[in-house]
XYZ file of C-alpha atoms in Angstrom:
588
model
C 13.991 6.473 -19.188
C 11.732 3.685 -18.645
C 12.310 -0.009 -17.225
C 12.677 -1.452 -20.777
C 15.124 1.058 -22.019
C 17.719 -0.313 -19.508
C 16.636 -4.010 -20.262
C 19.648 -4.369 -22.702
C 22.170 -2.886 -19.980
C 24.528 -4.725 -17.865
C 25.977 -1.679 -16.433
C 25.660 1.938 -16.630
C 23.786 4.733 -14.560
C 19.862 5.365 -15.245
C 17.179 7.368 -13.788
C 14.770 5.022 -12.132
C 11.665 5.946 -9.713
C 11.995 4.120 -6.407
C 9.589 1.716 -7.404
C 11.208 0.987 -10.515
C 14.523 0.586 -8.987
C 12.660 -2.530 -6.825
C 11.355 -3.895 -10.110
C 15.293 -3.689 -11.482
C 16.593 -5.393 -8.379
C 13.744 -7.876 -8.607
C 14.490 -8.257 -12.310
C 18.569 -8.672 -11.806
C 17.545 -11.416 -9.285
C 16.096 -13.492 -11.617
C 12.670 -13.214 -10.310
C 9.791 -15.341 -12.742
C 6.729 -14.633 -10.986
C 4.978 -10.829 -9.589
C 1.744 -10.382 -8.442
C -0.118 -7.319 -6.654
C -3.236 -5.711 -6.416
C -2.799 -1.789 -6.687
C -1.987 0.277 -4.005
C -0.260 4.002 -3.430
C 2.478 4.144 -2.782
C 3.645 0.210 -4.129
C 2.127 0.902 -7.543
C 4.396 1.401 -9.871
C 6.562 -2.027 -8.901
C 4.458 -4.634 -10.642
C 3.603 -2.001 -13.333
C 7.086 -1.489 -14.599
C 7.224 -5.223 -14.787
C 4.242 -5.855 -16.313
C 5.104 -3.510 -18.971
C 8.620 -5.719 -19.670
C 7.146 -8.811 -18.414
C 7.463 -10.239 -22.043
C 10.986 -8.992 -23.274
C 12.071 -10.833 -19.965
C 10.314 -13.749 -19.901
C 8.692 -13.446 -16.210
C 5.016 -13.617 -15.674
C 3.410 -10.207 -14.131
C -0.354 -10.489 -13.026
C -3.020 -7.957 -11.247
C -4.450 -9.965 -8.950
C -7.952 -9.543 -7.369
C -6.567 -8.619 -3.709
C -3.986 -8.847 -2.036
C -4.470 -12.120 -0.477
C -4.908 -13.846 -3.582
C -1.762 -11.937 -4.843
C 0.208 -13.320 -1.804
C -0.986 -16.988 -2.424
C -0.049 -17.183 -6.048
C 3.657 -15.893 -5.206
C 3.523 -18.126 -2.674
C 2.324 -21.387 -4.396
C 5.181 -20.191 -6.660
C 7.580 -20.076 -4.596
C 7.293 -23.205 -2.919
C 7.308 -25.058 -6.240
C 11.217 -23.791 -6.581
C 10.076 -20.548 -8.545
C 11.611 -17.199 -7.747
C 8.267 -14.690 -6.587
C 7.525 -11.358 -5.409
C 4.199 -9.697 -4.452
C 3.746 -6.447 -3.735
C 0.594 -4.502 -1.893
C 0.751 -0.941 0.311
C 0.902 -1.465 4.262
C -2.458 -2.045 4.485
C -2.944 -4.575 1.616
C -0.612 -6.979 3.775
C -3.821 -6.856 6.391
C -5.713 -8.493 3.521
C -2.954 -11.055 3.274
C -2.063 -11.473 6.525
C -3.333 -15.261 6.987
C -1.117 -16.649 4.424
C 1.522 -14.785 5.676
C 1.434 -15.965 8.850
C 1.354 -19.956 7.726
C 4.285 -18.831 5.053
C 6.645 -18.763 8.084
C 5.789 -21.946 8.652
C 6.321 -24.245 6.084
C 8.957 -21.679 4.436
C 9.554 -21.706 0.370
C 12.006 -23.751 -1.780
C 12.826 -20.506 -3.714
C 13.468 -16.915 -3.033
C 10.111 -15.384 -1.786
C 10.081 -11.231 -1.638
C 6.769 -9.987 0.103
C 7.265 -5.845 -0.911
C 5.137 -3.822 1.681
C 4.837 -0.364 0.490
C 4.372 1.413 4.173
C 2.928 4.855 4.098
C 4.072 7.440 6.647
C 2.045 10.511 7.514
C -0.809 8.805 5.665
C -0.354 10.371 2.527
C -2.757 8.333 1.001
C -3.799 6.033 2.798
C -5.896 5.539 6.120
C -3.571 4.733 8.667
C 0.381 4.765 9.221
C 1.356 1.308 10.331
C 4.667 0.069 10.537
C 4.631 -3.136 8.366
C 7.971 -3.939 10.368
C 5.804 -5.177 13.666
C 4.645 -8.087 10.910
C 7.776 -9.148 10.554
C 8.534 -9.507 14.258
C 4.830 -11.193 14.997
C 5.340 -13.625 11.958
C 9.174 -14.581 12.284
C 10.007 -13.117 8.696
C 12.865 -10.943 8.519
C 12.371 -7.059 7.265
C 14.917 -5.502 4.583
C 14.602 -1.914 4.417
C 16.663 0.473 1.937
C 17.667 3.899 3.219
C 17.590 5.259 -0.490
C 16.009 4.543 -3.699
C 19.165 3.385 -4.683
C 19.963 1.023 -2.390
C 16.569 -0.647 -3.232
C 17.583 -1.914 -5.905
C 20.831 -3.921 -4.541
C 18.927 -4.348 -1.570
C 15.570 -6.587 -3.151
C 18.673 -8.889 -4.539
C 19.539 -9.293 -1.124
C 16.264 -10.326 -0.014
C 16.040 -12.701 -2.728
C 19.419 -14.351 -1.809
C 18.406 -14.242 1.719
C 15.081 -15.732 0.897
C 16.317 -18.589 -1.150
C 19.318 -19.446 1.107
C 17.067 -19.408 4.208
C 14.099 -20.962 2.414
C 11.910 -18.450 4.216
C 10.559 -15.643 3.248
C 11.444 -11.858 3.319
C 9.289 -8.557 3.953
C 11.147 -6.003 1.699
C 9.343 -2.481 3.360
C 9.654 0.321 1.196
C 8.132 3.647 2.160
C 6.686 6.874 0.325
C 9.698 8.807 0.237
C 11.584 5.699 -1.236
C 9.173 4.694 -3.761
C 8.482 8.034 -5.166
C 11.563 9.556 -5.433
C 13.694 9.353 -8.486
C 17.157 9.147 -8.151
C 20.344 7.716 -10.424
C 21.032 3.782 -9.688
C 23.666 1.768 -11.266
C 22.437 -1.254 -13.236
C 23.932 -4.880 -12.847
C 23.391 -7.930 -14.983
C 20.220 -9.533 -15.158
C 19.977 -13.179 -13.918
C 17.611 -15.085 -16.526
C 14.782 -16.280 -14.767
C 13.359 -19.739 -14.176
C 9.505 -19.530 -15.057
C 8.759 -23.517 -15.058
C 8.338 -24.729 -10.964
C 8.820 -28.264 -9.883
C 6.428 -29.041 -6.488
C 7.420 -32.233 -4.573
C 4.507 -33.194 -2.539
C 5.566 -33.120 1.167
C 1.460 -32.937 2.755
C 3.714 -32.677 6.421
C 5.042 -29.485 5.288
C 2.202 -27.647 3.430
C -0.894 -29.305 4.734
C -0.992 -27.224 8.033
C -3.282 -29.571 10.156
C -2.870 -29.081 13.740
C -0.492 -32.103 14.282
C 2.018 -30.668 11.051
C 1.551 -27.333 12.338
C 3.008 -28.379 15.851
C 5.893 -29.998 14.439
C 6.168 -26.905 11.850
C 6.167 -24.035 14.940
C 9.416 -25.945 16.139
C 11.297 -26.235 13.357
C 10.157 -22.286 12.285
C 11.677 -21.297 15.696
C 14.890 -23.080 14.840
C 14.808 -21.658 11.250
C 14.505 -18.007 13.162
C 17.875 -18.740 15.326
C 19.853 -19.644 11.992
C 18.088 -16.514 10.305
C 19.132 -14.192 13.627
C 22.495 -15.221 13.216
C 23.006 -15.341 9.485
C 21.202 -11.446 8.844
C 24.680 -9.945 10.730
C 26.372 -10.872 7.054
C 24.010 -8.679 4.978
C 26.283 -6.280 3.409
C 23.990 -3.526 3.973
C 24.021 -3.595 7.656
C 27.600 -1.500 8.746
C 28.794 0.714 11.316
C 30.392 3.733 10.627
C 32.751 6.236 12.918
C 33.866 5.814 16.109
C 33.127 7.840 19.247
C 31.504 6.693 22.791
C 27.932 7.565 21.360
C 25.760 5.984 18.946
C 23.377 6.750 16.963
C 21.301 3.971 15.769
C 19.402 4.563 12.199
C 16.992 1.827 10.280
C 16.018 2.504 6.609
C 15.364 5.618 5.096
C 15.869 7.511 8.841
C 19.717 6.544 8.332
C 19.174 9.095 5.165
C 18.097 11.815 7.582
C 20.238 10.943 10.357
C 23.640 11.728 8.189
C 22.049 15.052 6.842
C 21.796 16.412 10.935
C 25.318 15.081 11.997
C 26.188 17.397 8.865
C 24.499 20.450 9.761
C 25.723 19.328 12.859
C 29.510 19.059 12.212
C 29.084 15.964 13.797
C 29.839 13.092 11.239
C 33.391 11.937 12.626
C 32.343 12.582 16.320
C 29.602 9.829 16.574
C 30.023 6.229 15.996
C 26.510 5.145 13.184
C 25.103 1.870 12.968
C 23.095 1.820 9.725
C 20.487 -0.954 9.903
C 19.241 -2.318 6.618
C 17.731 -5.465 8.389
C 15.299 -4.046 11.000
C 13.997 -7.296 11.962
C 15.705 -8.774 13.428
C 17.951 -6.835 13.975
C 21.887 -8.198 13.165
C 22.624 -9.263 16.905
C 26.617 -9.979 16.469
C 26.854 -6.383 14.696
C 24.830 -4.893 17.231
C 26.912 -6.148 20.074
C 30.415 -4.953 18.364
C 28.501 -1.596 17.706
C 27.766 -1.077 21.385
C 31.219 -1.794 22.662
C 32.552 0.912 25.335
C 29.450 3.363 24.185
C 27.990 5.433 26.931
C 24.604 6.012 25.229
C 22.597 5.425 22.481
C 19.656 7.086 20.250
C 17.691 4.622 17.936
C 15.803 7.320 15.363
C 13.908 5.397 13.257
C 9.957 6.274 11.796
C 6.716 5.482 13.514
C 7.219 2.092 16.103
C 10.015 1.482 17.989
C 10.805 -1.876 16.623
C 14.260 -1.189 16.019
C 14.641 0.258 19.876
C 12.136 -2.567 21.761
C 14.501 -5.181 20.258
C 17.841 -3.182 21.051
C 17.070 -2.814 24.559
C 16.021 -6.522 24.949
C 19.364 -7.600 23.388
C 21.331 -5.247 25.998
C 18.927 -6.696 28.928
C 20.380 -10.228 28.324
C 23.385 -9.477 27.380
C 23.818 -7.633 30.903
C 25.024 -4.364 29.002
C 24.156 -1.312 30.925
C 23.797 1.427 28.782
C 21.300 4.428 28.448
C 18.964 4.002 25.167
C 16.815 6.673 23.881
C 14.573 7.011 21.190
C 10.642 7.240 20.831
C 10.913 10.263 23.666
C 12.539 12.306 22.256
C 11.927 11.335 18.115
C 8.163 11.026 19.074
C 5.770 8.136 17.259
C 3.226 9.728 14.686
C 4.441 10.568 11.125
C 7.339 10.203 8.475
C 10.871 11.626 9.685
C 12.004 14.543 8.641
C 15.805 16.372 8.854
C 14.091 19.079 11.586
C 12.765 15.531 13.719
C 16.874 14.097 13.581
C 18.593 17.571 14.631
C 15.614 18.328 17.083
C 15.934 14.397 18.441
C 20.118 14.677 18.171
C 20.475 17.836 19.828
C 17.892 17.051 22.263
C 19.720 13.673 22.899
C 23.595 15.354 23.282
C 22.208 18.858 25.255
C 23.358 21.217 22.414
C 22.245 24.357 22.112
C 21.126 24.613 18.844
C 18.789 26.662 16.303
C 16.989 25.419 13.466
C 17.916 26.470 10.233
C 15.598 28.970 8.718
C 13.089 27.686 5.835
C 14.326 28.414 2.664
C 10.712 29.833 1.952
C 9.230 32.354 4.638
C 6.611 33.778 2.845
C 4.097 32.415 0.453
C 3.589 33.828 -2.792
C 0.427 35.752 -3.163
C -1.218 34.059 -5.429
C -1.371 30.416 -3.756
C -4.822 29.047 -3.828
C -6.101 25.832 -1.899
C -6.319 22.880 -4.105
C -7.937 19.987 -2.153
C -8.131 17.047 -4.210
C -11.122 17.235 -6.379
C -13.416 14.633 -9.094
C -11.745 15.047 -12.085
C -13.734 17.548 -14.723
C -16.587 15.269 -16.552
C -15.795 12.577 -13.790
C -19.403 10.548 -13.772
C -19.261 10.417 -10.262
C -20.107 13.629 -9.710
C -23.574 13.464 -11.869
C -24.083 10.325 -9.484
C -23.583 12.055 -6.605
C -25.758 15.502 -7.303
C -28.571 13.148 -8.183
C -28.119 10.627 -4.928
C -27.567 13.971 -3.061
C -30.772 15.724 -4.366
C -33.541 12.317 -3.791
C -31.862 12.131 -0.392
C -32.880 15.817 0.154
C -35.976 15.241 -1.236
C -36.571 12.297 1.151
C -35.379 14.131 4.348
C -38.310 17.002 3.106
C -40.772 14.345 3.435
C -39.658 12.269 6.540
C -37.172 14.385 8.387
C -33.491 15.020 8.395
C -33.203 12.495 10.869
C -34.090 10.017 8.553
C -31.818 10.347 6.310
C -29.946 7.431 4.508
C -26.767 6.442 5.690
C -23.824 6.931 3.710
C -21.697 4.190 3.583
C -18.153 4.874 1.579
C -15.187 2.930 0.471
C -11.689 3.520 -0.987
C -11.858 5.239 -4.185
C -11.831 8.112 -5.987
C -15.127 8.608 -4.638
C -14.336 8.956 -1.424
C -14.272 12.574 -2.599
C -17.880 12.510 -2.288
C -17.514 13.581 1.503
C -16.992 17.115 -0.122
C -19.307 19.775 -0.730
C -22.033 20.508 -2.185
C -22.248 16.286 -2.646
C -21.742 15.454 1.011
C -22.269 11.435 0.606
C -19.618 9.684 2.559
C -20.691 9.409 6.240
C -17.926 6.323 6.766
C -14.802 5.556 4.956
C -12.809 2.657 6.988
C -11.288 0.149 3.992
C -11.482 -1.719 1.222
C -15.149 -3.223 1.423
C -16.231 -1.754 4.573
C -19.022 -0.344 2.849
C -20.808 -2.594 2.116
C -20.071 -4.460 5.443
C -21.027 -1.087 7.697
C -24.603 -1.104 5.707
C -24.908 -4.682 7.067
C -24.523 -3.378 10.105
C -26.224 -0.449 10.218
C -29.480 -1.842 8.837
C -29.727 -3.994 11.778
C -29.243 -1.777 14.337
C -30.619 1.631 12.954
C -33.758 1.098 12.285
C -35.282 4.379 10.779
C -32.644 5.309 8.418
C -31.620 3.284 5.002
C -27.776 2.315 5.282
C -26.413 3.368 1.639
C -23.208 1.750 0.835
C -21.298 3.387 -2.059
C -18.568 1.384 -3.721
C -16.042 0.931 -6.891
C -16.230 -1.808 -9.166
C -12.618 -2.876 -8.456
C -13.281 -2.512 -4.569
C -16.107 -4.609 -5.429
C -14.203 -7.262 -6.542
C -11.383 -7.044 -4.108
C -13.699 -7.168 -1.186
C -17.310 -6.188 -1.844
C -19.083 -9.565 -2.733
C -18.711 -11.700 0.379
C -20.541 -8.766 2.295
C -23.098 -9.090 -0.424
C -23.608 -11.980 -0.033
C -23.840 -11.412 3.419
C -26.692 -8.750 3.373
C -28.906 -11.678 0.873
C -28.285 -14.795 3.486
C -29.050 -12.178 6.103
C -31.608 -10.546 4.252
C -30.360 -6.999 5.184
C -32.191 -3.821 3.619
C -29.446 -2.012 2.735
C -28.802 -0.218 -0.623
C -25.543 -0.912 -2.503
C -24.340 1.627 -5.496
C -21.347 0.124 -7.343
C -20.160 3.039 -9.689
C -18.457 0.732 -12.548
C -16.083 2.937 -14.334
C -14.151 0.024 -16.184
C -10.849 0.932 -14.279
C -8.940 0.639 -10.843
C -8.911 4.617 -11.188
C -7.317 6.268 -7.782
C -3.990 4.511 -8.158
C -3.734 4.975 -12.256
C -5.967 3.257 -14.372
C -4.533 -0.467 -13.898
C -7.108 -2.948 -15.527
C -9.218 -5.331 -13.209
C -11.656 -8.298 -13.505
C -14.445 -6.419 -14.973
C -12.216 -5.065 -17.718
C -11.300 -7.632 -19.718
C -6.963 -7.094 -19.973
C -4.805 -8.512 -17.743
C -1.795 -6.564 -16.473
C 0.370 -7.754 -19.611
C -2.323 -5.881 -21.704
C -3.781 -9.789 -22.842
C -7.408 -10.184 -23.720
C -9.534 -12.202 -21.214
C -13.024 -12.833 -20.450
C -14.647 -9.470 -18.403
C -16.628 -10.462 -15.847
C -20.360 -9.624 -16.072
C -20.983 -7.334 -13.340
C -24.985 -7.462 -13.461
C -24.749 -11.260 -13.707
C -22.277 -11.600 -10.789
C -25.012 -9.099 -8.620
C -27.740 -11.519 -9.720
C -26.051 -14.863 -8.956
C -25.258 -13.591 -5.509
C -28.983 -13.652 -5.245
C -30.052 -10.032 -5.149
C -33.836 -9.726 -6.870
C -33.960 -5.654 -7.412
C -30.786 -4.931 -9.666
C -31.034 -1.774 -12.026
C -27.861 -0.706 -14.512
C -28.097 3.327 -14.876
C -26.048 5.949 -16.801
C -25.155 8.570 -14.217
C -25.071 11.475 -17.033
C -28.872 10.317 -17.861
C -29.551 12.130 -15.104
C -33.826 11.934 -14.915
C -33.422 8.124 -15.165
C -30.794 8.156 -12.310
C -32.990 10.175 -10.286
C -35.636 7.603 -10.817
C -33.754 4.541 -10.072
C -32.460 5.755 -6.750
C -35.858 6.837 -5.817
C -37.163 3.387 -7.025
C -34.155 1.810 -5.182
C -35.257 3.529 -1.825
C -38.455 3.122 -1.893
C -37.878 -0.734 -2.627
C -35.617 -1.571 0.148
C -37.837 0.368 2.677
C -40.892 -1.336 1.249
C -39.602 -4.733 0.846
C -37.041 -5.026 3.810
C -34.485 -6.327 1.233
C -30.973 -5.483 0.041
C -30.813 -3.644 -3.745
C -27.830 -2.926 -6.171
C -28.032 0.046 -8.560
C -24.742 0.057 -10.827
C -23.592 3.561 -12.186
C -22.128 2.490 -15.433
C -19.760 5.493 -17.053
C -15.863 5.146 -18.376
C -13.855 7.184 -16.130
C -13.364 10.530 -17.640
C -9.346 10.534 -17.977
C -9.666 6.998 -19.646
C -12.471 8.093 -22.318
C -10.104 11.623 -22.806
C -7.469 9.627 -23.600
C -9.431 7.177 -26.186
C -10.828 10.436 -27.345
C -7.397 12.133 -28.340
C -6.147 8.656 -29.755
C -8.804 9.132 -32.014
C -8.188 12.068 -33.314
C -10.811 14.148 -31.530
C -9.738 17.855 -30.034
C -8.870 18.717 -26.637
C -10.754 21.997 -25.784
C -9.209 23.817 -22.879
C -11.784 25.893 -20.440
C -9.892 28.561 -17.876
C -11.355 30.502 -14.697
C -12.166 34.432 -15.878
C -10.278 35.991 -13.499
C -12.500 39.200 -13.654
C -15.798 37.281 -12.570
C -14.090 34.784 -9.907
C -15.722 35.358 -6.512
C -12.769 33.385 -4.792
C -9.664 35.149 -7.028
C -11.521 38.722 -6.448
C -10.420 37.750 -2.280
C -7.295 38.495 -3.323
């Protein structure tokens, strides 16, 4: 069942993915305004309300990044208009500027900022706790422990927001966002899409002398919110017992599952945190009362812990607190982490349940991640991969071109045979390392490799960078007319906007020419002598003329053109491995 089957429900019990259990909350708390920009694993929130945006009256909008996303929820929300924005852990680096002022001159409407964290890096490039934002901007982090309790929980945060006038981090994680699960549906609270700003320029121009004035009465705002998050319903302790076991989030989830195995759940008193930061002090304190010791298991930082123990500092309470040392920092929590961490924590002896699968099945082949079959990155790359060979013949293998990668499908490209991606770092940085490189490394032409939606999210201002600085660097955008790695959502150079509305596409070639670059060539990667002659062209141009050059790889991704192809009528023809003549099957 998708979102707009349950639109016409007040009540009842659905099947919703995590994500789609946010966009319900969001939906039953009246919210008018969602923005993102695409990003595993936060997806599928603004796409389930793009795809009801109409029946519901709200506005839903893919937005270029994710600081522009953040800005227009923002804007929103300060002119009385109930907004969320969503983005993966790392997207809210893109955003964090506005963020930070956000705090400052606070909203006139419920503001929900979703960060989609990532543990164990599933796909993404780092694991960072999107919590430590919350603490370094003064906005206060809601966190659901289930899928289910995101939904009730995002109407929190949108009460919260809109009684505080500040807003909220709502961080979600993998395991919450991608699991499905049953969740009870509410009434949905018709929203209020036409915003009334009253001009305050003390408030929202943040010159140095408003600013000063605004830092003091943020700080103020902070106490009130401190004291006020102890009455989110969410936040409760459970049992009784002289230790306790503190549990943000999803590691509550985990936490209950050891006591369990344990036959421990009515010995030890459980403080389930659904406001990490900060946390509920006046809760906290009752919690603690004639406890001997405490365990704070929570994923990655210890935000949760750092605060506890300052609380219990000034407060004068002396009282052992574990956590990090014996949970450990790197990587999503898992049951085996809690009983390992618990046991550990209350010196039981104690052996881990055996796996319910010791032995793998025979026939269980590696499957890294691969380009798709008929994928025209992968003509791209044999031809980039062969003129680079051809020039290393020539001049040496230590003069080989630089690869320069970016976040993408093509990313891939760091696999064999292609063997093209020499840096990956984030969204952009591909065109920014080339800069780089071509300054410094002097003998070997930087070769930055890029998607057209990571073009537009962050690949022009280093373009424009490498013409001011007049950088020799070659720049390969591989336009395949979708945001592809995180499922086909439309973007700028498409021409539909997230509500599936016709707009104007922007010109790619144009845009590369306005910027001021003089050698830009448009090739068709499965024309694969003329590719072969444009990158050669390319190289031998930038070496020549000491100047950056753009070659874009035009080609529909493959699933997209499959799909147009069956809608049409056309035949799928399905290709298997023979078995019998399989070099890597015959191994076994």
């Amino acid at each position: 069942m998708g979102l707009r089957d349950t639109l016409n429900m007040s009540s009842g019990k659905v099947v919703l993915l995590g994500n789609e259990a946010i966009a319900r909350g969001a939906i039953e708390a009246g919210v008018a305004l969602a923005t993102a920009y695409p990003g595993t694993p936060s997806t599928e929130i603004v796409e389930a309300l793009a795809e009801v945006a109409r029946d519901v009256g709200i506005y839903v909008e893919w937005s270029v990044n994710e600081k522009v996303a953040f800005e227009i929820a923002y804007s929103a929300a300060t002119a009385g208009t109930r907004s969320l924005v969503a983005m993966k852990h790392v997207g809210l680096n893109v955003a964090a500027d506005p963020l930070m002022s956000s705090a400052y001159t606070g909203v006139e409407e419920g503001f929900v900022i979703v960060s989609a964290d990532d543990p164990s890096m599933w796909s993404s490039q780092n694991e960072q706790d999107n919590r430590i934002y919350g603490l370094h901007a003064y906005i206060p982090v809601f966190e659901p422990n289930h899928p289910k309790e995101a939904k009730s929980l995002v109407k929190e945060a949108f009460e919260f927001s809109a009684r505080m006038k500040h807003p909220v981090i709502f961080r979600s994680t993998t395991r919450i966002s991608h699991t499905r699960v049953v969740v009870e549906l509410e009434s949905i609270r018709s929203p209020i899409r036409r915003g009334t700003y009253v001009k305050n320029p003390k408030r929202y121009v943040l010159v140095p002398a408003h600013a000063r004035e605004l830092r003091v009465e943020m700080l103020k705002r902070w106490e009130m919110i401190s004291r006020e998050i102890s009455k989110v319903p969410l936040n409760r302790i459970e049992g009784e017992g002289r230790v306790l076991i503190v549990a943000p989030g999803i590691s509550y989830a985990y936490v209950k599952e050891a006591l369990r195995i344990l036959r421990l759940e009515d010995k030890i008193k459980l403080l389930k945190l659904a406001t990490p930061v900060p946390i509920p002090r006046d809760m906290v304190l009752k919690a603690v009362e004639d406890v001997e010791k405490i365990l704070v298991v929570e994923e990655l930082e210890p935000v949760v812990e750092q605060q506890l123990k300052n609380l219990l500092f000034d407060e004068g309470i002396r009282v052992v607190v574990r956590g990090k040392d014996l949970v450990g920092y790197p990587y999503e929590m898992t049951v085996d982490r809690a009983l390992k961490a618990i046991a550990k924590f209350l010196n039981m002896s104690f052996s881990m349940p055996e796996p319910a699968a010791t032995q793998l099945p025979k026939y269980v082949f590696p499957r890294p991640p691969q380009l798709c079959p008929g994928c025209p990155y992968r003509p791209l790359f044999y031809v980039l991969r062969k003129q680079v060979d051809i020039l290393a013949s020539k001049k040496g293998r230590e003069r080989e071109p630089i690869f320069c990668g970016d976040i993408g499908c093509y990313t891939l490209g760091i696999n064999p045979p292609f063997r093209v991606q020499d840096t990956c770092i984030c969204m952009g940085a591909s065109i920014g390392f080339a800069n780089g490189f071509a300054r410094v490394v002097h003998d070997r032409i930087p070769i930055a490799i890029i998607g057209d939606s990571t073009f537009y999210h962050a690949g022009i201002p280093p373009l424009i960078n490498a013409v001011y600085n007049n950088n020799p660097l070659l720049v390969i955008i591989l336009d395949n007319k979708t945001t592809a790695m995180t499922g086909h959502q439309p973007h700028p150079g498409v021409g539909i906007t997230a509500m599936g509305e016709q707009t104007k596409a922007i010109d790619l070639e144009a845009l590369v020419k306005a910027l001021g670059i003089e050698w830009v060539k448009v090739i068709d990667p499965f024309r694969v002598k003329e590719a072969e002659k444009t990158i050669a062209e390319a190289l031998e141009y930038v070496e020549r003329e000491r100047k950056p050059a753009v070659i874009i790889s035009r080609r529909l991704c493959a699933l997209v053109a499959l799909r147009r192809a069956l809608k049409a009528g056309y035949e799928r023809v399905t290709y298997r491995v023979s078995e019998d003549k399989c070099w890597f099957m015959a191994m076994y």
